[in-house]
Each structure stands twice: as structure tokens, then as C-alpha cells.
Amino acid sequence: MKNLTYAIITGVIAIVLFVLTFLYRKAFVVLGIVFLGRSVDYAYKYYQYRKNQ
């Protein structure tokens, strides 16, 4: 369950960073990609955990 929470939090952070990149044209896109990758990683771990139960 912890992985699902982390996936949601990092996904929201990634979306916010992409929005900030769009609004301010700064280099937040790199951080956005990092947080999006972590979000996918946590979501996959949660999926594997649920699948094994």
C-alpha cells in the first residue's frame, strides 16, 4: 500500500513540474521525467505486490 501512495505523490509532483515547465519555460522537464519514472516504478511495485497476493 505504501508503494501506491508513493506512486500517487510522485505522479502529482511530475504533473506539477510539467505544468511549471509549460508556464515558465524553465528546465523543470528533467525533474518531471525523473519523478514520472519514480512514479511508474512505485506503481509497478504495487502491481507486483497485488498480483502476488
PDB file of C-alpha atoms in Angstrom:
ATOM      1  CA  MET A   1       0.000   0.000   0.000  1.00  0.00           C
ATOM      2  CA  LYS A   2       2.958   2.276   0.681  1.00  0.00           C
ATOM      3  CA  ASN A   3       4.080   1.955  -2.948  1.00  0.00           C
ATOM      4  CA  LEU A   4       0.667   3.092  -4.184  1.00  0.00           C
ATOM      5  CA  THR A   5       0.879   6.219  -2.025  1.00  0.00           C
ATOM      6  CA  TYR A   6       4.390   6.974  -3.279  1.00  0.00           C
ATOM      7  CA  ALA A   7       3.267   6.410  -6.877  1.00  0.00           C
ATOM      8  CA  ILE A   8       0.430   8.909  -6.480  1.00  0.00           C
ATOM      9  CA  ILE A   9       2.602  11.524  -4.745  1.00  0.00           C
ATOM     10  CA  THR A  10       5.464  11.323  -7.250  1.00  0.00           C
ATOM     11  CA  GLY A  11       2.988  11.322 -10.142  1.00  0.00           C
ATOM     12  CA  VAL A  12       1.390  14.523  -8.858  1.00  0.00           C
ATOM     13  CA  ILE A  13       4.828  16.121  -8.426  1.00  0.00           C
ATOM     14  CA  ALA A  14       5.713  15.135 -12.007  1.00  0.00           C
ATOM     15  CA  ILE A  15       2.499  16.698 -13.343  1.00  0.00           C
ATOM     16  CA  VAL A  16       3.146  19.911 -11.373  1.00  0.00           C
ATOM     17  CA  LEU A  17       6.700  20.106 -12.733  1.00  0.00           C
ATOM     18  CA  PHE A  18       5.461  19.631 -16.311  1.00  0.00           C
ATOM     19  CA  VAL A  19       2.876  22.397 -15.782  1.00  0.00           C
ATOM     20  CA  LEU A  20       5.560  24.705 -14.361  1.00  0.00           C
ATOM     21  CA  THR A  21       7.751  23.922 -17.374  1.00  0.00           C
ATOM     22  CA  PHE A  22       4.891  24.826 -19.707  1.00  0.00           C
ATOM     23  CA  LEU A  23       4.138  28.068 -17.855  1.00  0.00           C
ATOM     24  CA  TYR A  24       7.661  29.336 -17.152  1.00  0.00           C
ATOM     25  CA  ARG A  25       9.709  27.538 -19.835  1.00  0.00           C
ATOM     26  CA  LYS A  26      12.341  26.513 -17.321  1.00  0.00           C
ATOM     27  CA  ALA A  27      14.231  23.242 -17.116  1.00  0.00           C
ATOM     28  CA  PHE A  28      11.719  21.562 -14.821  1.00  0.00           C
ATOM     29  CA  VAL A  29      11.109  18.955 -17.514  1.00  0.00           C
ATOM     30  CA  VAL A  30      14.140  16.936 -16.384  1.00  0.00           C
ATOM     31  CA  LEU A  31      12.826  16.764 -12.820  1.00  0.00           C
ATOM     32  CA  GLY A  32       9.391  15.946 -14.199  1.00  0.00           C
ATOM     33  CA  ILE A  33      10.771  12.974 -16.104  1.00  0.00           C
ATOM     34  CA  VAL A  34      12.645  11.767 -13.006  1.00  0.00           C
ATOM     35  CA  PHE A  35       9.541  11.943 -10.806  1.00  0.00           C
ATOM     36  CA  LEU A  36       7.402  10.354 -13.520  1.00  0.00           C
ATOM     37  CA  GLY A  37       9.883   7.481 -13.747  1.00  0.00           C
ATOM     38  CA  ARG A  38       9.797   7.004  -9.985  1.00  0.00           C
ATOM     39  CA  SER A  39       6.006   7.100 -10.056  1.00  0.00           C
ATOM     40  CA  VAL A  40       5.908   4.339 -12.660  1.00  0.00           C
ATOM     41  CA  ASP A  41       8.431   2.335 -10.624  1.00  0.00           C
ATOM     42  CA  TYR A  42       6.347   2.570  -7.441  1.00  0.00           C
ATOM     43  CA  ALA A  43       3.162   1.760  -9.351  1.00  0.00           C
ATOM     44  CA  TYR A  44       4.821  -1.340 -10.844  1.00  0.00           C
ATOM     45  CA  LYS A  45       5.993  -2.487  -7.393  1.00  0.00           C
ATOM     46  CA  TYR A  46       2.445  -2.045  -6.092  1.00  0.00           C
ATOM     47  CA  TYR A  47       1.092  -4.011  -9.067  1.00  0.00           C
ATOM     48  CA  GLN A  48       3.529  -6.866  -8.392  1.00  0.00           C
ATOM     49  CA  TYR A  49       2.582  -6.845  -4.703  1.00  0.00           C
ATOM     50  CA  ARG A  50      -1.148  -7.077  -5.510  1.00  0.00           C
ATOM     51  CA  LYS A  51      -0.561  -9.755  -8.134  1.00  0.00           C
ATOM     52  CA  ASN A  52       1.298 -11.999  -5.685  1.00  0.00           C
ATOM     53  CA  GLN A  53      -1.463 -11.934  -3.089  1.00  0.00           C
TER      54      GLN A  53
END
